[in-house]
Amino acid sequence: MIFMYAPIAVLIFFSFNNSKTTIWNGFTLKWYEALFNDSNIMNALGNTLIIAVLASLFATILGTAAAIGISNFKGKKRLIIQNVSNIPIISPDIVMGVSLMLLFTFLGVIFNFEMGFFTVLIAHICFCVPFVVLNVMPRIKRMDQSIYDAALDLGCNQWQAFYKVIIHELMPGIFSGLMMSFTYSLDDFIITYFTRGAKFQNLSIEIYSMTHRRISPKINALSALLFLAVLVIMVLINLRDRHEEKVRAEKT
């Protein structure tokens, strides 16, 4: 645990250092101020947040629908489809990045478009959907089908029963999948690098390009803020899971 979190603690510590070197020279917030005054970083941050929000929303909708569809299959068919849906999770990012780049390049020649914002968005949706499926499937397995049938018997139509029963029961898994998708999209570098084209820039690409020049302490400040954002998301997921466990325990 020390080896995991000590570098992050050092990074956060030196983000408040008044010196550009690793020698402590007093406390300062000037690197955070310089970070927010850097137009390139702010534009990259905006692109990153837009991609992460849109990708996580679309991936959550598609992943939830896919999980419900997979659950309708029985036996070997369901097992095969579920394993296929997990392939993007276990595949190396560079394999997925290169394969998507080749696909977008091929389609770009046919339909005359260049890689950029929309190709990155599609790529992020592709690798986020399996994480939503992974979070929703266990909730489907624990769901009592008789509740849905009871809602129909009590006068709900199929859409009302679907929304009030199925979606309500799956909401913890849907929320976890949404937060996980947002986190992975926010953090991605390799797939974005291969599918962004020549003009699109997000935070991970901007940080990578900054390391080619003299490393600025603004990278420490930016990395500290990203770590804080991911930490908050993971805390929210854990709090949600604990709340659900508490509610489930009270019901039993």
PDB file of C-alpha atoms in Angstrom:
ATOM      1  CA  MET A   1       0.000   0.000   0.000  1.00  0.00           C
ATOM      2  CA  ILE A   2       2.874   2.370   0.789  1.00  0.00           C
ATOM      3  CA  PHE A   3       4.436   1.827  -2.641  1.00  0.00           C
ATOM      4  CA  MET A   4       1.038   2.466  -4.267  1.00  0.00           C
ATOM      5  CA  TYR A   5       0.134   5.703  -2.545  1.00  0.00           C
ATOM      6  CA  ALA A   6       3.502   7.231  -1.595  1.00  0.00           C
ATOM      7  CA  PRO A   7       4.161   8.547  -5.153  1.00  0.00           C
ATOM      8  CA  ILE A   8       0.686  10.130  -5.225  1.00  0.00           C
ATOM      9  CA  ALA A   9       1.311  11.752  -1.824  1.00  0.00           C
ATOM     10  CA  VAL A  10       4.652  13.111  -3.058  1.00  0.00           C
ATOM     11  CA  LEU A  11       2.995  14.459  -6.230  1.00  0.00           C
ATOM     12  CA  ILE A  12       0.296  16.262  -4.228  1.00  0.00           C
ATOM     13  CA  PHE A  13       2.902  17.594  -1.790  1.00  0.00           C
ATOM     14  CA  PHE A  14       5.070  19.121  -4.526  1.00  0.00           C
ATOM     15  CA  SER A  15       2.045  20.627  -6.285  1.00  0.00           C
ATOM     16  CA  PHE A  16       2.167  23.209  -3.454  1.00  0.00           C
ATOM     17  CA  ASN A  17       5.931  23.751  -3.724  1.00  0.00           C
ATOM     18  CA  ASN A  18       7.035  27.309  -4.561  1.00  0.00           C
ATOM     19  CA  SER A  19       9.990  25.954  -6.525  1.00  0.00           C
ATOM     20  CA  LYS A  20      10.124  24.210  -9.903  1.00  0.00           C
ATOM     21  CA  THR A  21      12.615  21.729  -8.481  1.00  0.00           C
ATOM     22  CA  THR A  22      12.073  18.918  -5.991  1.00  0.00           C
ATOM     23  CA  ILE A  23      13.560  21.073  -3.224  1.00  0.00           C
ATOM     24  CA  TRP A  24      10.900  22.491  -0.918  1.00  0.00           C
ATOM     25  CA  ASN A  25      10.887  26.286  -1.091  1.00  0.00           C
ATOM     26  CA  GLY A  26       7.663  27.218   0.669  1.00  0.00           C
ATOM     27  CA  PHE A  27       3.927  26.788   0.260  1.00  0.00           C
ATOM     28  CA  THR A  28       2.154  28.268  -2.774  1.00  0.00           C
ATOM     29  CA  LEU A  29      -0.967  27.936  -4.895  1.00  0.00           C
ATOM     30  CA  LYS A  30       0.586  29.593  -7.946  1.00  0.00           C
ATOM     31  CA  TRP A  31       0.782  26.335  -9.923  1.00  0.00           C
ATOM     32  CA  TYR A  32      -2.957  25.835  -9.513  1.00  0.00           C
ATOM     33  CA  GLU A  33      -3.515  29.432 -10.589  1.00  0.00           C
ATOM     34  CA  ALA A  34      -1.218  28.939 -13.592  1.00  0.00           C
ATOM     35  CA  LEU A  35      -3.071  25.723 -14.399  1.00  0.00           C
ATOM     36  CA  PHE A  36      -6.455  27.437 -14.607  1.00  0.00           C
ATOM     37  CA  ASN A  37      -4.964  30.301 -16.626  1.00  0.00           C
ATOM     38  CA  ASP A  38      -3.556  27.910 -19.252  1.00  0.00           C
ATOM     39  CA  SER A  39      -5.987  27.991 -22.189  1.00  0.00           C
ATOM     40  CA  ASN A  40      -4.621  24.770 -23.724  1.00  0.00           C
ATOM     41  CA  ILE A  41      -5.200  22.823 -20.523  1.00  0.00           C
ATOM     42  CA  MET A  42      -8.656  24.342 -20.012  1.00  0.00           C
ATOM     43  CA  ASN A  43      -9.680  23.435 -23.575  1.00  0.00           C
ATOM     44  CA  ALA A  44      -8.347  19.906 -23.076  1.00  0.00           C
ATOM     45  CA  LEU A  45     -10.231  19.690 -19.760  1.00  0.00           C
ATOM     46  CA  GLY A  46     -13.457  20.767 -21.464  1.00  0.00           C
ATOM     47  CA  ASN A  47     -13.012  18.130 -24.184  1.00  0.00           C
ATOM     48  CA  THR A  48     -12.256  15.489 -21.579  1.00  0.00           C
ATOM     49  CA  LEU A  49     -15.333  16.255 -19.475  1.00  0.00           C
ATOM     50  CA  ILE A  50     -17.648  16.408 -22.510  1.00  0.00           C
ATOM     51  CA  ILE A  51     -16.362  13.055 -23.780  1.00  0.00           C
ATOM     52  CA  ALA A  52     -16.559  11.471 -20.317  1.00  0.00           C
ATOM     53  CA  VAL A  53     -20.123  12.677 -19.664  1.00  0.00           C
ATOM     54  CA  LEU A  54     -21.475  11.714 -23.089  1.00  0.00           C
ATOM     55  CA  ALA A  55     -19.611   8.392 -23.244  1.00  0.00           C
ATOM     56  CA  SER A  56     -20.739   7.361 -19.755  1.00  0.00           C
ATOM     57  CA  LEU A  57     -24.372   8.288 -20.465  1.00  0.00           C
ATOM     58  CA  PHE A  58     -24.552   6.469 -23.808  1.00  0.00           C
ATOM     59  CA  ALA A  59     -22.578   3.505 -22.425  1.00  0.00           C
ATOM     60  CA  THR A  60     -24.947   3.264 -19.445  1.00  0.00           C
ATOM     61  CA  ILE A  61     -28.028   3.182 -21.683  1.00  0.00           C
ATOM     62  CA  LEU A  62     -26.511   0.664 -24.110  1.00  0.00           C
ATOM     63  CA  GLY A  63     -24.904  -1.429 -21.371  1.00  0.00           C
ATOM     64  CA  THR A  64     -28.117  -1.648 -19.351  1.00  0.00           C
ATOM     65  CA  ALA A  65     -30.091  -2.660 -22.449  1.00  0.00           C
ATOM     66  CA  ALA A  66     -27.402  -5.210 -23.343  1.00  0.00           C
ATOM     67  CA  ALA A  67     -27.418  -6.695 -19.834  1.00  0.00           C
ATOM     68  CA  ILE A  68     -31.215  -7.065 -19.905  1.00  0.00           C
ATOM     69  CA  GLY A  69     -31.007  -8.627 -23.365  1.00  0.00           C
ATOM     70  CA  ILE A  70     -28.277 -11.054 -22.304  1.00  0.00           C
ATOM     71  CA  SER A  71     -30.338 -12.115 -19.285  1.00  0.00           C
ATOM     72  CA  ASN A  72     -33.140 -13.218 -21.609  1.00  0.00           C
ATOM     73  CA  PHE A  73     -30.906 -15.864 -23.135  1.00  0.00           C
ATOM     74  CA  LYS A  74     -30.561 -19.234 -21.451  1.00  0.00           C
ATOM     75  CA  GLY A  75     -27.758 -21.725 -20.937  1.00  0.00           C
ATOM     76  CA  LYS A  76     -24.748 -21.710 -23.256  1.00  0.00           C
ATOM     77  CA  LYS A  77     -26.025 -18.840 -25.411  1.00  0.00           C
ATOM     78  CA  ARG A  78     -26.081 -16.470 -22.446  1.00  0.00           C
ATOM     79  CA  LEU A  79     -22.649 -17.642 -21.289  1.00  0.00           C
ATOM     80  CA  ILE A  80     -21.130 -17.156 -24.759  1.00  0.00           C
ATOM     81  CA  ILE A  81     -22.647 -13.684 -25.263  1.00  0.00           C
ATOM     82  CA  GLN A  82     -21.633 -12.597 -21.762  1.00  0.00           C
ATOM     83  CA  ASN A  83     -18.045 -13.766 -22.317  1.00  0.00           C
ATOM     84  CA  VAL A  84     -17.914 -11.979 -25.676  1.00  0.00           C
ATOM     85  CA  SER A  85     -19.120  -8.766 -24.023  1.00  0.00           C
ATOM     86  CA  ASN A  86     -16.226  -9.028 -21.544  1.00  0.00           C
ATOM     87  CA  ILE A  87     -13.548  -9.183 -24.261  1.00  0.00           C
ATOM     88  CA  PRO A  88     -12.953  -5.388 -24.338  1.00  0.00           C
ATOM     89  CA  ILE A  89     -12.276  -5.486 -20.580  1.00  0.00           C
ATOM     90  CA  ILE A  90      -9.571  -8.152 -20.772  1.00  0.00           C
ATOM     91  CA  SER A  91      -8.078  -7.007 -24.101  1.00  0.00           C
ATOM     92  CA  PRO A  92      -5.001  -4.749 -23.920  1.00  0.00           C
ATOM     93  CA  ASP A  93      -5.889  -1.112 -24.556  1.00  0.00           C
ATOM     94  CA  ILE A  94      -3.336  -0.871 -27.337  1.00  0.00           C
ATOM     95  CA  VAL A  95      -5.050  -3.722 -29.229  1.00  0.00           C
ATOM     96  CA  MET A  96      -8.421  -2.020 -28.981  1.00  0.00           C
ATOM     97  CA  GLY A  97      -6.924   1.369 -29.823  1.00  0.00           C
ATOM     98  CA  VAL A  98      -5.145   0.146 -32.955  1.00  0.00           C
ATOM     99  CA  SER A  99      -8.149  -1.886 -34.137  1.00  0.00           C
ATOM    100  CA  LEU A 100     -10.497   1.092 -33.730  1.00  0.00           C
ATOM    101  CA  MET A 101      -8.001   3.353 -35.484  1.00  0.00           C
ATOM    102  CA  LEU A 102      -7.886   0.977 -38.468  1.00  0.00           C
ATOM    103  CA  LEU A 103     -11.687   0.764 -38.512  1.00  0.00           C
ATOM    104  CA  PHE A 104     -12.135   4.551 -38.402  1.00  0.00           C
ATOM    105  CA  THR A 105      -9.451   5.030 -41.048  1.00  0.00           C
ATOM    106  CA  PHE A 106     -11.196   2.530 -43.343  1.00  0.00           C
ATOM    107  CA  LEU A 107     -14.607   4.117 -42.765  1.00  0.00           C
ATOM    108  CA  GLY A 108     -13.116   7.580 -43.184  1.00  0.00           C
ATOM    109  CA  VAL A 109     -11.924   6.712 -46.676  1.00  0.00           C
ATOM    110  CA  ILE A 110     -15.372   5.396 -47.619  1.00  0.00           C
ATOM    111  CA  PHE A 111     -17.495   8.135 -46.027  1.00  0.00           C
ATOM    112  CA  ASN A 112     -14.929  10.957 -46.265  1.00  0.00           C
ATOM    113  CA  PHE A 113     -14.451  11.984 -42.634  1.00  0.00           C
ATOM    114  CA  GLU A 114     -11.442  12.469 -40.354  1.00  0.00           C
ATOM    115  CA  MET A 115     -10.856  11.160 -36.882  1.00  0.00           C
ATOM    116  CA  GLY A 116     -11.599  13.608 -34.089  1.00  0.00           C
ATOM    117  CA  PHE A 117     -14.203  14.269 -31.416  1.00  0.00           C
ATOM    118  CA  PHE A 118     -16.820  11.781 -32.646  1.00  0.00           C
ATOM    119  CA  THR A 119     -14.375   8.909 -33.222  1.00  0.00           C
ATOM    120  CA  VAL A 120     -13.006   9.386 -29.695  1.00  0.00           C
ATOM    121  CA  LEU A 121     -16.563   9.454 -28.332  1.00  0.00           C
ATOM    122  CA  ILE A 122     -17.496   6.236 -30.148  1.00  0.00           C
ATOM    123  CA  ALA A 123     -14.274   4.567 -28.964  1.00  0.00           C
ATOM    124  CA  HIS A 124     -14.965   5.536 -25.349  1.00  0.00           C
ATOM    125  CA  ILE A 125     -18.536   4.248 -25.571  1.00  0.00           C
ATOM    126  CA  CYS A 126     -17.213   0.944 -26.939  1.00  0.00           C
ATOM    127  CA  PHE A 127     -14.859   0.281 -24.037  1.00  0.00           C
ATOM    128  CA  CYS A 128     -17.249   1.625 -21.370  1.00  0.00           C
ATOM    129  CA  VAL A 129     -20.291  -0.504 -22.289  1.00  0.00           C
ATOM    130  CA  PRO A 130     -18.787  -3.779 -20.927  1.00  0.00           C
ATOM    131  CA  PHE A 131     -18.213  -2.163 -17.520  1.00  0.00           C
ATOM    132  CA  VAL A 132     -21.890  -1.236 -17.328  1.00  0.00           C
ATOM    133  CA  VAL A 133     -22.877  -4.784 -18.299  1.00  0.00           C
ATOM    134  CA  LEU A 134     -20.514  -6.124 -15.648  1.00  0.00           C
ATOM    135  CA  ASN A 135     -22.202  -4.000 -12.956  1.00  0.00           C
ATOM    136  CA  VAL A 136     -25.812  -4.527 -14.046  1.00  0.00           C
ATOM    137  CA  MET A 137     -25.765  -8.309 -14.632  1.00  0.00           C
ATOM    138  CA  PRO A 138     -25.409  -9.277 -10.927  1.00  0.00           C
ATOM    139  CA  ARG A 139     -28.394  -7.076 -10.075  1.00  0.00           C
ATOM    140  CA  ILE A 140     -30.471  -8.813 -12.756  1.00  0.00           C
ATOM    141  CA  LYS A 141     -29.551 -12.230 -11.359  1.00  0.00           C
ATOM    142  CA  ARG A 142     -30.718 -11.182  -7.879  1.00  0.00           C
ATOM    143  CA  MET A 143     -33.932  -9.560  -9.115  1.00  0.00           C
ATOM    144  CA  ASP A 144     -37.231 -11.283  -8.364  1.00  0.00           C
ATOM    145  CA  GLN A 145     -39.153 -11.685 -11.659  1.00  0.00           C
ATOM    146  CA  SER A 146     -42.420 -12.034  -9.777  1.00  0.00           C
ATOM    147  CA  ILE A 147     -42.290  -8.328  -8.825  1.00  0.00           C
ATOM    148  CA  TYR A 148     -42.511  -7.375 -12.508  1.00  0.00           C
ATOM    149  CA  ASP A 149     -45.443  -9.775 -13.019  1.00  0.00           C
ATOM    150  CA  ALA A 150     -47.158  -8.361  -9.932  1.00  0.00           C
ATOM    151  CA  ALA A 151     -46.825  -4.807 -11.319  1.00  0.00           C
ATOM    152  CA  LEU A 152     -48.548  -5.929 -14.519  1.00  0.00           C
ATOM    153  CA  ASP A 153     -51.327  -7.588 -12.532  1.00  0.00           C
ATOM    154  CA  LEU A 154     -51.852  -4.363 -10.545  1.00  0.00           C
ATOM    155  CA  GLY A 155     -52.539  -2.344 -13.684  1.00  0.00           C
ATOM    156  CA  CYS A 156     -49.163  -1.120 -14.920  1.00  0.00           C
ATOM    157  CA  ASN A 157     -48.510  -1.358 -18.630  1.00  0.00           C
ATOM    158  CA  GLN A 158     -45.231  -2.906 -19.814  1.00  0.00           C
ATOM    159  CA  TRP A 159     -43.333   0.408 -19.945  1.00  0.00           C
ATOM    160  CA  GLN A 160     -44.547   1.473 -16.494  1.00  0.00           C
ATOM    161  CA  ALA A 161     -43.618  -1.891 -15.013  1.00  0.00           C
ATOM    162  CA  PHE A 162     -40.246  -1.769 -16.766  1.00  0.00           C
ATOM    163  CA  TYR A 163     -39.434   1.677 -15.389  1.00  0.00           C
ATOM    164  CA  LYS A 164     -40.928   1.358 -11.892  1.00  0.00           C
ATOM    165  CA  VAL A 165     -39.766  -2.204 -11.220  1.00  0.00           C
ATOM    166  CA  ILE A 166     -36.846  -3.295 -13.391  1.00  0.00           C
ATOM    167  CA  ILE A 167     -35.020   0.029 -13.680  1.00  0.00           C
ATOM    168  CA  HIS A 168     -35.625   0.735  -9.983  1.00  0.00           C
ATOM    169  CA  GLU A 169     -34.198  -2.649  -8.991  1.00  0.00           C
ATOM    170  CA  LEU A 170     -31.197  -2.250 -11.308  1.00  0.00           C
ATOM    171  CA  MET A 171     -30.441   1.357 -10.334  1.00  0.00           C
ATOM    172  CA  PRO A 172     -27.515   0.586  -7.971  1.00  0.00           C
ATOM    173  CA  GLY A 173     -25.766  -1.397 -10.725  1.00  0.00           C
ATOM    174  CA  ILE A 174     -26.631   1.252 -13.301  1.00  0.00           C
ATOM    175  CA  PHE A 175     -25.209   3.986 -11.065  1.00  0.00           C
ATOM    176  CA  SER A 176     -22.008   2.005 -10.426  1.00  0.00           C
ATOM    177  CA  GLY A 177     -21.626   1.364 -14.147  1.00  0.00           C
ATOM    178  CA  LEU A 178     -22.170   5.060 -14.902  1.00  0.00           C
ATOM    179  CA  MET A 179     -19.539   6.181 -12.391  1.00  0.00           C
ATOM    180  CA  MET A 180     -17.066   3.538 -13.512  1.00  0.00           C
ATOM    181  CA  SER A 181     -17.556   4.490 -17.160  1.00  0.00           C
ATOM    182  CA  PHE A 182     -17.012   8.156 -16.331  1.00  0.00           C
ATOM    183  CA  THR A 183     -13.823   7.328 -14.426  1.00  0.00           C
ATOM    184  CA  TYR A 184     -12.344   5.134 -17.151  1.00  0.00           C
ATOM    185  CA  SER A 185     -13.218   7.667 -19.847  1.00  0.00           C
ATOM    186  CA  LEU A 186     -11.694  10.479 -17.810  1.00  0.00           C
ATOM    187  CA  ASP A 187      -8.504   8.497 -17.332  1.00  0.00           C
ATOM    188  CA  ASP A 188      -8.026   6.969 -20.787  1.00  0.00           C
ATOM    189  CA  PHE A 189      -4.920   7.749 -22.831  1.00  0.00           C
ATOM    190  CA  ILE A 190      -4.039   4.873 -25.163  1.00  0.00           C
ATOM    191  CA  ILE A 191      -7.376   4.437 -26.971  1.00  0.00           C
ATOM    192  CA  THR A 192      -7.801   8.207 -27.220  1.00  0.00           C
ATOM    193  CA  TYR A 193      -4.291   8.559 -28.633  1.00  0.00           C
ATOM    194  CA  PHE A 194      -5.030   6.173 -31.505  1.00  0.00           C
ATOM    195  CA  THR A 195      -8.522   7.473 -32.334  1.00  0.00           C
ATOM    196  CA  ARG A 196      -8.212  11.251 -31.863  1.00  0.00           C
ATOM    197  CA  GLY A 197      -6.796  12.209 -35.246  1.00  0.00           C
ATOM    198  CA  ALA A 198      -4.536  15.244 -35.594  1.00  0.00           C
ATOM    199  CA  LYS A 199      -6.617  17.994 -33.972  1.00  0.00           C
ATOM    200  CA  PHE A 200      -8.520  16.632 -30.963  1.00  0.00           C
ATOM    201  CA  GLN A 201      -6.828  17.131 -27.595  1.00  0.00           C
ATOM    202  CA  ASN A 202      -7.908  15.880 -24.190  1.00  0.00           C
ATOM    203  CA  LEU A 203      -6.199  16.047 -20.795  1.00  0.00           C
ATOM    204  CA  SER A 204      -4.239  12.811 -21.071  1.00  0.00           C
ATOM    205  CA  ILE A 205      -2.888  13.817 -24.490  1.00  0.00           C
ATOM    206  CA  GLU A 206      -2.116  17.338 -23.234  1.00  0.00           C
ATOM    207  CA  ILE A 207      -0.204  15.973 -20.244  1.00  0.00           C
ATOM    208  CA  TYR A 208       1.711  13.616 -22.531  1.00  0.00           C
ATOM    209  CA  SER A 209       2.661  16.496 -24.833  1.00  0.00           C
ATOM    210  CA  MET A 210       3.715  18.599 -21.822  1.00  0.00           C
ATOM    211  CA  THR A 211       6.189  15.912 -20.755  1.00  0.00           C
ATOM    212  CA  HIS A 212       7.975  16.297 -24.098  1.00  0.00           C
ATOM    213  CA  ARG A 213       8.943  19.781 -23.023  1.00  0.00           C
ATOM    214  CA  ARG A 214      10.393  20.796 -19.678  1.00  0.00           C
ATOM    215  CA  ILE A 215       8.146  19.280 -17.040  1.00  0.00           C
ATOM    216  CA  SER A 216       6.131  22.025 -15.340  1.00  0.00           C
ATOM    217  CA  PRO A 217       4.834  21.814 -11.767  1.00  0.00           C
ATOM    218  CA  LYS A 218       1.431  22.484 -13.341  1.00  0.00           C
ATOM    219  CA  ILE A 219       1.440  18.749 -14.142  1.00  0.00           C
ATOM    220  CA  ASN A 220       1.643  18.039 -10.399  1.00  0.00           C
ATOM    221  CA  ALA A 221      -1.327  20.323  -9.748  1.00  0.00           C
ATOM    222  CA  LEU A 222      -3.339  18.838 -12.602  1.00  0.00           C
ATOM    223  CA  SER A 223      -2.574  15.257 -11.548  1.00  0.00           C
ATOM    224  CA  ALA A 224      -3.544  16.065  -7.956  1.00  0.00           C
ATOM    225  CA  LEU A 225      -6.922  17.409  -9.082  1.00  0.00           C
ATOM    226  CA  LEU A 226      -7.533  14.375 -11.314  1.00  0.00           C
ATOM    227  CA  PHE A 227      -6.711  12.031  -8.444  1.00  0.00           C
ATOM    228  CA  LEU A 228      -9.105  13.953  -6.198  1.00  0.00           C
ATOM    229  CA  ALA A 229     -11.881  13.733  -8.805  1.00  0.00           C
ATOM    230  CA  VAL A 230     -11.453   9.966  -9.231  1.00  0.00           C
ATOM    231  CA  LEU A 231     -11.275   9.517  -5.446  1.00  0.00           C
ATOM    232  CA  VAL A 232     -14.584  11.366  -4.982  1.00  0.00           C
ATOM    233  CA  ILE A 233     -16.248   9.183  -7.636  1.00  0.00           C
ATOM    234  CA  MET A 234     -15.006   5.975  -6.019  1.00  0.00           C
ATOM    235  CA  VAL A 235     -16.184   7.159  -2.588  1.00  0.00           C
ATOM    236  CA  LEU A 236     -19.644   7.857  -4.041  1.00  0.00           C
ATOM    237  CA  ILE A 237     -19.765   4.357  -5.532  1.00  0.00           C
ATOM    238  CA  ASN A 238     -18.738   2.762  -2.216  1.00  0.00           C
ATOM    239  CA  LEU A 239     -21.266   4.837  -0.259  1.00  0.00           C
ATOM    240  CA  ARG A 240     -23.993   3.826  -2.669  1.00  0.00           C
ATOM    241  CA  ASP A 241     -23.052   0.140  -2.366  1.00  0.00           C
ATOM    242  CA  ARG A 242     -22.998   0.338   1.445  1.00  0.00           C
ATOM    243  CA  HIS A 243     -26.387   2.036   1.473  1.00  0.00           C
ATOM    244  CA  GLU A 244     -27.838  -0.716  -0.716  1.00  0.00           C
ATOM    245  CA  GLU A 245     -26.368  -3.418   1.518  1.00  0.00           C
ATOM    246  CA  LYS A 246     -27.881  -1.712   4.567  1.00  0.00           C
ATOM    247  CA  VAL A 247     -31.310  -1.450   2.907  1.00  0.00           C
ATOM    248  CA  ARG A 248     -31.123  -5.086   1.812  1.00  0.00           C
ATOM    249  CA  ALA A 249     -30.178  -6.183   5.330  1.00  0.00           C
ATOM    250  CA  GLU A 250     -33.100  -4.242   6.824  1.00  0.00           C
ATOM    251  CA  LYS A 251     -35.536  -5.882   4.393  1.00  0.00           C
ATOM    252  CA  THR A 252     -34.347  -9.352   5.354  1.00  0.00           C
TER     253      THR A 252
END
